[in-house]
Coordinates of C-alpha atoms in Angstrom, one line a residue:
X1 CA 19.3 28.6 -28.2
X2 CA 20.8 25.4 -26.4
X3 CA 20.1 23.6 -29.3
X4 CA 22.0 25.9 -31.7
X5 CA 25.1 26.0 -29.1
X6 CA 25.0 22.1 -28.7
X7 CA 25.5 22.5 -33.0
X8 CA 27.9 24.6 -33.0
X9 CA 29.9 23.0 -30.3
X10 CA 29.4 19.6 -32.5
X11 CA 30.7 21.2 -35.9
X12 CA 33.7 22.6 -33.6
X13 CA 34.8 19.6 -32.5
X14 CA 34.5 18.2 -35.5
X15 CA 36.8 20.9 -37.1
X16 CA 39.3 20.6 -34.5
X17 CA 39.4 16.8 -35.4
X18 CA 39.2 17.2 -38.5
X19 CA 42.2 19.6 -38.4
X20 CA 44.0 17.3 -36.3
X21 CA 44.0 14.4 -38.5
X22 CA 45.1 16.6 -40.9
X23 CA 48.2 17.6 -38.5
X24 CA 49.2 14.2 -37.9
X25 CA 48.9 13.3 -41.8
X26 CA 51.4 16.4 -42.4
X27 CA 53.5 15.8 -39.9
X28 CA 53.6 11.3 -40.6
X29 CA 54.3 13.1 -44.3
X30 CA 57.2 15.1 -43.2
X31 CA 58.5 12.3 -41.3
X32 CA 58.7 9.5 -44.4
X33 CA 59.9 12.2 -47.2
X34 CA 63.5 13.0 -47.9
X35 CA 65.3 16.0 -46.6
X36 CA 66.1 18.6 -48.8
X37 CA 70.1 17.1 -49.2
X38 CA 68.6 13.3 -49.7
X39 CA 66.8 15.0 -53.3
X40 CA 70.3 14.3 -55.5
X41 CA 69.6 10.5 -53.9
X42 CA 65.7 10.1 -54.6
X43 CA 66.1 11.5 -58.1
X44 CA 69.1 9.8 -58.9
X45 CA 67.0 6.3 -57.5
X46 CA 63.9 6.8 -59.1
X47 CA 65.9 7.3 -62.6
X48 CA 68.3 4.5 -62.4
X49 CA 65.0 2.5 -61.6
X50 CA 63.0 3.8 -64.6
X51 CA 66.2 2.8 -66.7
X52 CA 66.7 -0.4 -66.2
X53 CA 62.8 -1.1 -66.2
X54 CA 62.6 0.8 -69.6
X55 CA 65.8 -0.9 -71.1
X56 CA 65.2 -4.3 -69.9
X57 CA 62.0 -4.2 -71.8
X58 CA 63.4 -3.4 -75.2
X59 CA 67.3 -4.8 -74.9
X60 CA 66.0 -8.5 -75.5
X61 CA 64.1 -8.1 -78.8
X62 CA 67.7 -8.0 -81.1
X63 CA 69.1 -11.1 -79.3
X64 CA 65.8 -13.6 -79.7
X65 CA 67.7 -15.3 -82.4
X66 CA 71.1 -16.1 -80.3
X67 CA 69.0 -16.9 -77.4
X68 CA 66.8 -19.6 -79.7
X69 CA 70.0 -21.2 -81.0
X70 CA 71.7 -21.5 -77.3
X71 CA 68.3 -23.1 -75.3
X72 CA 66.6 -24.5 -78.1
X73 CA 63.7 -22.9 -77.9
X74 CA 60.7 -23.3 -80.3
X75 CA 59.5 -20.5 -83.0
X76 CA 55.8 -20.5 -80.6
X77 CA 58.1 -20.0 -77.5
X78 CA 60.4 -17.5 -78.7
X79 CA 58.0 -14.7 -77.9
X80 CA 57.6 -15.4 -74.2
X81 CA 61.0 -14.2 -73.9
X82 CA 59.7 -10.5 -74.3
X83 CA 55.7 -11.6 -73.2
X84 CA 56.5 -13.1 -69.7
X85 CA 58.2 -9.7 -69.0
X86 CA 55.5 -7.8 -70.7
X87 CA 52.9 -10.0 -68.7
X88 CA 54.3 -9.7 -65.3
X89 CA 54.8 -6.7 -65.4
X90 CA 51.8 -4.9 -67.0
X91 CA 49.4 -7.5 -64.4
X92 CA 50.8 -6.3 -61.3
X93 CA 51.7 -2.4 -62.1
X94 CA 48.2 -1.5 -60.5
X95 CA 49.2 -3.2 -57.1
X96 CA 52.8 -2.4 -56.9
X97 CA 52.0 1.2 -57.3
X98 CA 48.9 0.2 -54.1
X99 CA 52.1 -1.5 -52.4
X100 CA 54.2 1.9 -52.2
X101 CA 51.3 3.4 -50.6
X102 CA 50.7 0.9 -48.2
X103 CA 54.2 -0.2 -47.2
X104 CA 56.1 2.9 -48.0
X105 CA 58.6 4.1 -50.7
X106 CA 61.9 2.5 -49.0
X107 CA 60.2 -1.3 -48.5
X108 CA 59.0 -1.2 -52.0
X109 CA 61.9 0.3 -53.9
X110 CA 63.9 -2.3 -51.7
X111 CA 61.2 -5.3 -52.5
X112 CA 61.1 -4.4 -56.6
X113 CA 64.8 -3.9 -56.5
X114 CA 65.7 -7.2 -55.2
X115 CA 63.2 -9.0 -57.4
X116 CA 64.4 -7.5 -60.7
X117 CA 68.0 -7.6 -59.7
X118 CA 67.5 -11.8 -59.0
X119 CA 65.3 -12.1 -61.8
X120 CA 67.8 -10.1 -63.9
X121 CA 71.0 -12.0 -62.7
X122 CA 68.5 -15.8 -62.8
X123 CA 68.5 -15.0 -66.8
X124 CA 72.0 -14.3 -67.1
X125 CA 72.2 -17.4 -66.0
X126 CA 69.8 -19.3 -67.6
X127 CA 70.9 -23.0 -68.7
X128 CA 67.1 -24.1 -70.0
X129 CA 64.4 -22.5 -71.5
X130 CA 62.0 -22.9 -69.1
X131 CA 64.4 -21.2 -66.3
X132 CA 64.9 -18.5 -68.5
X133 CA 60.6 -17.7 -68.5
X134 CA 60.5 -18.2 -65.2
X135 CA 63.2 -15.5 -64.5
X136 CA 61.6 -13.2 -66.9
X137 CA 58.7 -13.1 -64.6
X138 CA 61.2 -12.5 -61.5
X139 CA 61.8 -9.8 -63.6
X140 CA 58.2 -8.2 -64.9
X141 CA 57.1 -8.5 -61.2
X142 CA 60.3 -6.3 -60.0
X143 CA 59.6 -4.0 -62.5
X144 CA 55.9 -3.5 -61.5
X145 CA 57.0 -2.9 -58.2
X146 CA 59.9 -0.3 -59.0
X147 CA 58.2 1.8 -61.6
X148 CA 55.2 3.4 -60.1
X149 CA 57.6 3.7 -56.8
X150 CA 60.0 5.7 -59.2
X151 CA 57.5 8.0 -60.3
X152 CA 55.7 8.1 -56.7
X153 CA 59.0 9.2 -55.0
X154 CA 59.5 11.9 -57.3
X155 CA 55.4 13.0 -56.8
X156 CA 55.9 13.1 -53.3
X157 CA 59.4 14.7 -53.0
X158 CA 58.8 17.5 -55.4
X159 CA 55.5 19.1 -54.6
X160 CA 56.5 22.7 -56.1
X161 CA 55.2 22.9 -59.6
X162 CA 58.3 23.6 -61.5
X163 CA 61.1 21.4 -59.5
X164 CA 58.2 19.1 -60.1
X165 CA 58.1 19.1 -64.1
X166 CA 62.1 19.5 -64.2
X167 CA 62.3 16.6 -62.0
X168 CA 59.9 14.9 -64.2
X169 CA 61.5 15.9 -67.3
X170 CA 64.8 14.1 -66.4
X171 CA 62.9 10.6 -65.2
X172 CA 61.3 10.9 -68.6
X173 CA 64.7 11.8 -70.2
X174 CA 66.4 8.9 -68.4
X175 CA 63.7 6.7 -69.6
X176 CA 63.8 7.7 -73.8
X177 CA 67.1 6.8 -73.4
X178 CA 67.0 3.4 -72.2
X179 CA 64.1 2.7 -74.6
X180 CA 65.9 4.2 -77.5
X181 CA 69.6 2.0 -76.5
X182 CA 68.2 -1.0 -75.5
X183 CA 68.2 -2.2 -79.1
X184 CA 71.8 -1.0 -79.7
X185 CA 73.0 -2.2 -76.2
X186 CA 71.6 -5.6 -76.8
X187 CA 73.2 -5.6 -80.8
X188 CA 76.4 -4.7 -79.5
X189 CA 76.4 -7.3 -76.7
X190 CA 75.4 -10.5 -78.1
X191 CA 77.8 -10.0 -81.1
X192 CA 80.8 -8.8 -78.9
X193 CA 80.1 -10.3 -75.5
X194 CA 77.1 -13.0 -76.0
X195 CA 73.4 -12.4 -75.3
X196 CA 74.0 -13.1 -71.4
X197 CA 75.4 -10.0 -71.3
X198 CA 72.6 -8.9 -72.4
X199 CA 71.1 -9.3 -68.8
X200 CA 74.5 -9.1 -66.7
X201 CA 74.9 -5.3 -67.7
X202 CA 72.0 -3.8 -65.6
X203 CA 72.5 -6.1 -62.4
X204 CA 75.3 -3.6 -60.7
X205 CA 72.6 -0.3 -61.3
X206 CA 69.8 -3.1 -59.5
X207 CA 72.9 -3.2 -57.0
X208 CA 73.1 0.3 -56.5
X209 CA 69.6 1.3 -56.0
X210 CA 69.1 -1.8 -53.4
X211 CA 72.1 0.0 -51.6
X212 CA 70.8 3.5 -52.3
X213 CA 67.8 2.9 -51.1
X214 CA 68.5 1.2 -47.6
X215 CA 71.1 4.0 -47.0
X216 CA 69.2 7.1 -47.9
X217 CA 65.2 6.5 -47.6
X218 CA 63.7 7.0 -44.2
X219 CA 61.8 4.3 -42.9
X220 CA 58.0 4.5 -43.2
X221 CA 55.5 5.1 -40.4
X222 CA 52.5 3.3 -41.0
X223 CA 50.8 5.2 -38.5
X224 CA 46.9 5.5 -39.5
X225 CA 48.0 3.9 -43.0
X226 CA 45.5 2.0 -45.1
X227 CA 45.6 -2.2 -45.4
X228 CA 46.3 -4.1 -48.7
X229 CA 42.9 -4.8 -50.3
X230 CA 43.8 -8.4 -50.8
X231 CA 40.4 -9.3 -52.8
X232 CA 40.7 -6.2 -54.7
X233 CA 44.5 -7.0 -55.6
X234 CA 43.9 -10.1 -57.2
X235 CA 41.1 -9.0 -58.9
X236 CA 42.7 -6.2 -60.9
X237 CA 46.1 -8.1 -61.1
X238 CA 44.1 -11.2 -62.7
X239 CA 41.7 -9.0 -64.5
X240 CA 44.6 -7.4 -66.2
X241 CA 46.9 -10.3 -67.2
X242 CA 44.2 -11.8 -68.9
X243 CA 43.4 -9.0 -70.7
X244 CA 47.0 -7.9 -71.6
X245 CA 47.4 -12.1 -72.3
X246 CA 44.6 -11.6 -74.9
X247 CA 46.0 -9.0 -76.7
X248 CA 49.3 -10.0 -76.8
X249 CA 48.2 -13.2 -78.5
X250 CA 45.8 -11.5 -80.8
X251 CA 49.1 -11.0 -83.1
X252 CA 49.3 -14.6 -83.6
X253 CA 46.3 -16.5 -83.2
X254 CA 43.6 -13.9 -84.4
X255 CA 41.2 -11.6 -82.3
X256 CA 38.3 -14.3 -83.0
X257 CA 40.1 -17.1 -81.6
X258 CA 39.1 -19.2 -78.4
X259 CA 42.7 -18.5 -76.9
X260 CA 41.8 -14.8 -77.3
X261 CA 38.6 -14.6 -76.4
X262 CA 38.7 -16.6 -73.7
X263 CA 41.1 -14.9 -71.1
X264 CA 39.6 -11.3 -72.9
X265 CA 36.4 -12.2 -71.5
X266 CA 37.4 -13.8 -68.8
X267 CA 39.5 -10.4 -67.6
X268 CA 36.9 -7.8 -68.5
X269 CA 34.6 -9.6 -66.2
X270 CA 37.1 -9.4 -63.5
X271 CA 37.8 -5.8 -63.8
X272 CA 34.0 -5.8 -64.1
X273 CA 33.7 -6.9 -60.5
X274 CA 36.1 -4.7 -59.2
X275 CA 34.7 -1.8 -60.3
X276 CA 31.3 -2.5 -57.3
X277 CA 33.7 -4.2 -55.0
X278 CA 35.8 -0.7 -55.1
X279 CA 32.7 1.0 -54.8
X280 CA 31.0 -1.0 -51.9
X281 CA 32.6 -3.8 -50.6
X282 CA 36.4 -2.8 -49.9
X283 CA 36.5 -1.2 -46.3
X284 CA 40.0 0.1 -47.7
X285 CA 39.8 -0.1 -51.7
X286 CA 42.8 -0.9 -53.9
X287 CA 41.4 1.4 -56.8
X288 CA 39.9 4.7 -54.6
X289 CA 37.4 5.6 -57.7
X290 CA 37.1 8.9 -56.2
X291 CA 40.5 9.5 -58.0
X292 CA 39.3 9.8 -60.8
X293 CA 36.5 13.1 -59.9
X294 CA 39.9 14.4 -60.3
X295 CA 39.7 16.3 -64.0
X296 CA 43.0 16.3 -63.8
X297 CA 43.7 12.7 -63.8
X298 CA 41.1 11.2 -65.3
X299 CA 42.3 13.5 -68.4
X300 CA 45.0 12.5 -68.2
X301 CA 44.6 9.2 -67.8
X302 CA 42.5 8.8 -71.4
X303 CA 45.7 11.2 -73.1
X304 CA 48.0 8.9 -71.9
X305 CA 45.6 5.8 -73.3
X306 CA 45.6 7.2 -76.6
X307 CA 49.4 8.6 -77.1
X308 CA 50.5 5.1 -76.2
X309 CA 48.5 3.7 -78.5
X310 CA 50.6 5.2 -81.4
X311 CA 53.9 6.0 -79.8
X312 CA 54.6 2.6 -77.9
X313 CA 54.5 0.2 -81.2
X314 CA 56.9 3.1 -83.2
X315 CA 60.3 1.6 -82.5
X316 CA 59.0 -2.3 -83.2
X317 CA 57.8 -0.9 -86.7
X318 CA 60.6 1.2 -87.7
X319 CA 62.9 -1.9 -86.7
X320 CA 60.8 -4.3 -88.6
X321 CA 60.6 -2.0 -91.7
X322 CA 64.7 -1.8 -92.1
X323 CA 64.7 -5.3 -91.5
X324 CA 62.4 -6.6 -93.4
X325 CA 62.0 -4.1 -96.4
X326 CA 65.4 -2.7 -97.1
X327 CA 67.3 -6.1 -95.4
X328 CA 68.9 -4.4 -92.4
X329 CA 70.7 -6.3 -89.8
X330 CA 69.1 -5.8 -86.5
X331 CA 72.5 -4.3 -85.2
X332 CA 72.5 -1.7 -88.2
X333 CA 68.6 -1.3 -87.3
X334 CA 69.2 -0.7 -84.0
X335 CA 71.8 2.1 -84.7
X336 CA 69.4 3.4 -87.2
X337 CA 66.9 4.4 -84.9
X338 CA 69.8 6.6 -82.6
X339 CA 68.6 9.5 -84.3
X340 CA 65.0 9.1 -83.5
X341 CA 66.3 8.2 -79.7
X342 CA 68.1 11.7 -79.6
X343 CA 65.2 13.7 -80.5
X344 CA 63.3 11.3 -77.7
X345 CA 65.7 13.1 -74.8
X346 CA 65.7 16.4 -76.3
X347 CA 61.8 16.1 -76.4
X348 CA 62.1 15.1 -73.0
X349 CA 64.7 17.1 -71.5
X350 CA 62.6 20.2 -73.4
X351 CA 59.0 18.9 -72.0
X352 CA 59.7 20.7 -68.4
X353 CA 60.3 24.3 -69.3
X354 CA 57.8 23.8 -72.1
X355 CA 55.3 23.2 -68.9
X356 CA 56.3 25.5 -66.7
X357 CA 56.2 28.3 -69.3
X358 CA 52.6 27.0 -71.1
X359 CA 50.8 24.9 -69.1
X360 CA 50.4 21.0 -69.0
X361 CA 47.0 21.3 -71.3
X362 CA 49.2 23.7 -73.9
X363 CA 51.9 22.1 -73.9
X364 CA 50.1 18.3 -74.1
X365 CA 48.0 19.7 -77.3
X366 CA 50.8 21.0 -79.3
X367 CA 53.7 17.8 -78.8
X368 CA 50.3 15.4 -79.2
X369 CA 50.0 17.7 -82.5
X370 CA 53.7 17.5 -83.6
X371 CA 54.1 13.7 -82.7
X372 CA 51.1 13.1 -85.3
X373 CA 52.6 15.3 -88.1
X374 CA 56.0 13.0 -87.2
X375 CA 53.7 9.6 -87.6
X376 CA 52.2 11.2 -90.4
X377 CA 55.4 12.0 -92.9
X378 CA 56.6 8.6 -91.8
X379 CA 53.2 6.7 -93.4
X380 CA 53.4 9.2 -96.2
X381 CA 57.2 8.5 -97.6
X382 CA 57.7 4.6 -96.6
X383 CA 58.0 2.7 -99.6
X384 CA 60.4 -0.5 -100.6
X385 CA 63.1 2.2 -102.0
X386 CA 62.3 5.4 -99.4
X387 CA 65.7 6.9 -98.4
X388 CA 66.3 6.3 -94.9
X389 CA 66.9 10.2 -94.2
X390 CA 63.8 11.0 -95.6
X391 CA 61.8 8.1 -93.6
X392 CA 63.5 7.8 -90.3
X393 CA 65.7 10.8 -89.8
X394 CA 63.3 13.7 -90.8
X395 CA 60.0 12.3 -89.6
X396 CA 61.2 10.2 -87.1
X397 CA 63.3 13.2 -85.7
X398 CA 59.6 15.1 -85.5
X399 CA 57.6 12.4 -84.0
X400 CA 60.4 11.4 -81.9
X401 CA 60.6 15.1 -79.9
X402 CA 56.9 15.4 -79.9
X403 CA 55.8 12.3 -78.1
X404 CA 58.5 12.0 -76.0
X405 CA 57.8 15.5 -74.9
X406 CA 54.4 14.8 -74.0
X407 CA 55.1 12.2 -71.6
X408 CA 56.1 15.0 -68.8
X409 CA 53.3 17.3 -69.3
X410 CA 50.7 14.5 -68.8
X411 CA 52.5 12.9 -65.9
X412 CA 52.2 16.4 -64.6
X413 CA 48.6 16.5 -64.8
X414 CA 47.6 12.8 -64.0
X415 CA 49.7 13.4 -60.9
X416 CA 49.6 16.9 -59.8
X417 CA 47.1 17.2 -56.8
X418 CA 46.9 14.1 -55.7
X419 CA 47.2 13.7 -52.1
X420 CA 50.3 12.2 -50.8
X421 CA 48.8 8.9 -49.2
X422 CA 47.7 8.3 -52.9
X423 CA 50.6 9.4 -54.9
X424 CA 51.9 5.3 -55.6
X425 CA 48.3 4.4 -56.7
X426 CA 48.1 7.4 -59.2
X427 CA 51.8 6.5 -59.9
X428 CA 50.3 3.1 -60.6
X429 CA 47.4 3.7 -62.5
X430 CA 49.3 5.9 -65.2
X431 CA 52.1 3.2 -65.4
X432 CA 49.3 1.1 -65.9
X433 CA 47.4 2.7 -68.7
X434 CA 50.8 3.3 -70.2
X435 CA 52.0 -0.7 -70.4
X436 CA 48.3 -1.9 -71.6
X437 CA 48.5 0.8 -74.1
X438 CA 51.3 0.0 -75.5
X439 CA 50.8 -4.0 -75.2
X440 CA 47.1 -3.6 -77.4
X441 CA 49.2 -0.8 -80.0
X442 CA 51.4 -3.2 -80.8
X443 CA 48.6 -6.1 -81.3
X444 CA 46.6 -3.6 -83.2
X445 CA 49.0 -2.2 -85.6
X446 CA 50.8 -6.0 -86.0
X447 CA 47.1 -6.8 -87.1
X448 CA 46.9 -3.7 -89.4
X449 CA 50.2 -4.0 -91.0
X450 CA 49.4 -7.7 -92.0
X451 CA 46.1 -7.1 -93.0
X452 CA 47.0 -4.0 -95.4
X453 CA 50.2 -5.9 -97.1
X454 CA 47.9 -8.6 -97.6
X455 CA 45.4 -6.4 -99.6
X456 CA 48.0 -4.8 -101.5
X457 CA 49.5 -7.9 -102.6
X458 CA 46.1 -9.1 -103.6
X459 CA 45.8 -5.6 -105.1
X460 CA 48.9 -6.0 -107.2
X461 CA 49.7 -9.8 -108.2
X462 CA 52.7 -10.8 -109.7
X463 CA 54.5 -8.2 -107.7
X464 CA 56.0 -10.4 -104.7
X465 CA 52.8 -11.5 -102.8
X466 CA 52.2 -10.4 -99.3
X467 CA 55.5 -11.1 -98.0
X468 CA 57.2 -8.7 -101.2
X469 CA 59.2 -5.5 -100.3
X470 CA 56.4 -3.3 -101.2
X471 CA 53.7 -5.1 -99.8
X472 CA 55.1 -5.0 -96.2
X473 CA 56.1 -1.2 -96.7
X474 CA 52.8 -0.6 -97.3
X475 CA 51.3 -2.3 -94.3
X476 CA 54.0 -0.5 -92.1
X477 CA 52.5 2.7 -93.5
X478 CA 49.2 2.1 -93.0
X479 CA 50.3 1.3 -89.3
X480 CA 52.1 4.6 -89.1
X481 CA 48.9 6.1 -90.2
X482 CA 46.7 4.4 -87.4
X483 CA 49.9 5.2 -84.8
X484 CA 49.5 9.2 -86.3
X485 CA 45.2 9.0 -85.7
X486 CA 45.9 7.6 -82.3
X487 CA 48.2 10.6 -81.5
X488 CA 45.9 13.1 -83.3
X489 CA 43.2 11.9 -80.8
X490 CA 45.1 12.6 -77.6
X491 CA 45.8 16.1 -79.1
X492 CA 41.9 16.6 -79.5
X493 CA 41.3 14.8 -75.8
X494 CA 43.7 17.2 -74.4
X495 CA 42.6 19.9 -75.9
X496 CA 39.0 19.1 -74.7
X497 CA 39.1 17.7 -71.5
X498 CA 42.2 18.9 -69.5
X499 CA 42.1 21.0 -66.9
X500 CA 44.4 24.2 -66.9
X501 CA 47.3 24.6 -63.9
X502 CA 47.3 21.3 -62.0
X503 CA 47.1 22.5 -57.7
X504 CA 50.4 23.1 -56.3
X505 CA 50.2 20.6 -53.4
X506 CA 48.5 17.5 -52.5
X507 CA 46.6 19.4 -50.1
X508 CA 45.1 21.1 -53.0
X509 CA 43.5 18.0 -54.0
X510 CA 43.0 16.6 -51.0
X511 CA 40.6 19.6 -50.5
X512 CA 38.7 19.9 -53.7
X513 CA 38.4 16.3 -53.7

């Protein structure tokens, strides 16, 4: 009898502590997120964020050439311009969406802000090649910090289901856009203004946040908040450059060479240590691997994987196709893909009513479905004389709406449910999956592409070689064809392995968990 009250005294007490940490977590909650009239300002920060991140990542690809001729750099170097963004940025996505965790949404925002508005303004500015890298890195770094914060903020802020996917319709809206206008925002600048305008136009929105965010965020109260993993941080930052490294340099050197294989090797092994040091070591983990018992986001996690596999390589093989097949300018190029960037932020505008109505795992399945029948009528009808209304317009229209639109529905799911104190590090993790996904797309269809116009051209002699009109259309459609498979697959992966309605709350998850 004594013994029995003594155990039920103890599990009482351990309730009533338990419930009281869970009091003080609420209430430290309540303290850091906006008030209900500061929304307008967290959803107007965490877009203009996402822009300039998005469009600084696809502006500079139209003015390589005018950068080349003013700083002298060499065909090897050129690249970097676009690769020690990509780099940066990709690398530390995993701990800058850790750092808004730890430090708060208001120091991090600030932090990334400041970083990509310097590094942004350093390039503008840029007299020597070498400067100009260097700044580029500025840049990735700020980026890595500001996106997972973006998408954090709006996680946190939003926690009813449908303000939640409207909310996250627009942040994926705002971000088709800059993706689809950075090409035609850089064409139009360095032939009207000069490509350091190129740079200059995105430093007053860096401005704005940085004074948006100081002004409306409330201070964080670290209270009972976890430490930085510091071991853990550089070994999933280090792990990931190399990895990202590798297969950015697959496209030029060959998957088989030392300069691939080396830093591949070298970062598998590191993310091969985190995985136990997560697990064991880490009195406060960077990664929490119980995340992922989450259906929810580990499903969407591997949808996300394979959707950026085919989407994110799209707009650098459409580009490349009216440049190199039917001699486009890369100004006219860019303009030719504005009608594939307007079905991007209709599919995206759409994507949130289309959840709320059908479900993230509906909705996931059948844009996943229509982005592939998009990628598929695009490998079917290139050729050296396709019409570009047939090619671009009508396919690219219809993959254009249905991936976009499958962004929100999967952010909806990789993030719904997750508690609070963990909403930057899934934040992270998805912005992570998305950047590597896109970085080995593009290696993998570049290797694709070559490797099928090569064996048409040996197919056909006499008709051009590899580097003839029909040749490279060829190899683009193959690519398409691999970019609608990818797609196809996250249909089938969704469709499979996704949960139904996401929980309501973080407490939800916290719960089930």
């Amino acid at each position: 009898m004594g013994a029995g009250t003594e155990a039920g005294t103890g599990r009482s007490a351990e309730r009533r502590e338990q419930l009281t940490r869970r009091a003080g977590s609420t209430r430290r909650d309540r303290r850091t997120r906006p008030a209900r009239g500061g929304e307008r300002l967290v959803t107007g920060l965490a877009c203009a964020g996402a822009f300039v991140v998005v469009l600084d990542a696809t502006i500079v690809s139209v003015t390589l050439p005018a950068i080349r001729a003013a700083l002298g750099f060499s065909p090897a170097a050129l690249p970097w311009v676009v690769n020690a963004y990509t780099l940066a940025f990709a690398g530390f996505l995993l701990l800058g969406g850790r750092c808004a965790d730890v430090f708060g949404h208001r120091a991090t925002l600030l932090t990334g802000a400041a970083l990509f508005t310097a590094g942004t303004a350093a390039c503008g500015f840029a007299v020597t090649a070498d400067v100009l890298l260097a700044a580029r890195v500025v840049q990735g770094l700020g980026g890595a910090l500001l996106m997972p914060v973006t998408l954090s903020l709006l996680t946190t802020t939003f926690t009813e289901p449908d303000r939640r996917a409207r909310v996250l319709s627009t942040w994926s809206a705002v971000g088709a856009v800059g993706a689809a206008s950075g090409p035609v925002v850089g064409g139009v600048l360095t032939q009207w203004a000069g490509w350091r305008w190129v740079f200059f136009v995105t430093v007053p929105i860096g401005v704005l946040c940085l004074v948006g965010a100081a002004r409306g965020l409330p201070r964080y109260d670290r209270a009972g908040r976890p430490s930085l993993d510091v071991v853990g941080a550089a070994l999933a930052t280090a792990g990931l450059t190399g990895v990202v490294y590798a297969v950015m340099r697959a496209a030029v050197a060959g998957w088989t060479s030392p300069q691939v294989m080396g830093p591949l090797a070298g970062g598998v092994v590191l993310l091969g240590i985190l995985v136990p040091h997560q697990a064991r070591w880490a009195r406060q983990p960077l990664l929490a691997l119980d995340l992922f018992r989450l259906r929810a986001v580990s499903s969407g996690n591997v949808v996300m994987l394979l959707l950026g596999l085919g989407f994110f390589a799209s707009p650098i093989l459409l580009s490349l196709y009216l440049q190199d097949v039917h001699s486009w300018s890369p100004l006219r190029a860019g303009l030719g893909y504005l009608p594939v960037g307007a079905a991007m932020f209709a599919g995206a505008r759409a994507a949130g009513a289309l959840t709320l109505r059908f479900g993230p795992r509906r909705t996931s399945v059948a844009c996943c479905l229509l982005g592939a029948a998009g990628f598929t009528g695009v490998a079917a009808s290139l050729g050296a004389d396709s019409s570009y209304p047939l090619t671009v317009v009508l396919s690219g229209v219809v993959f254009g709406f249905g991936t976009a639109a499958a962004f929100t529905p999967i952010t909806v799911a990789a993030t719904g449910g997750v508690p609070s104190a963990r909403g930057g590090l899934a934040a992270g993790v998805l912005n992570t999956v998305r950047q590597t996904s896109g970085a080995v797309g593009l290696a993998v269809t570049s290797t694709v592409s070559a490797a099928a116009a090569d064996a048409w051209a040996d197919a056909h002699p006499g008709r051009g070689g590899a580097h003839g009109a029909s040749a490279l259309a060829h190899g683009y459609g193959v690519a398409f064809l691999v970019c609608a498979g990818c797609v196809a697959a996250a249909a089938l992966v969704a469709a499979l392995a996704m949960p139904g309605p996401v929980p309501d709350s973080p407490g939800t998850a916290a719960r089930s968990g």
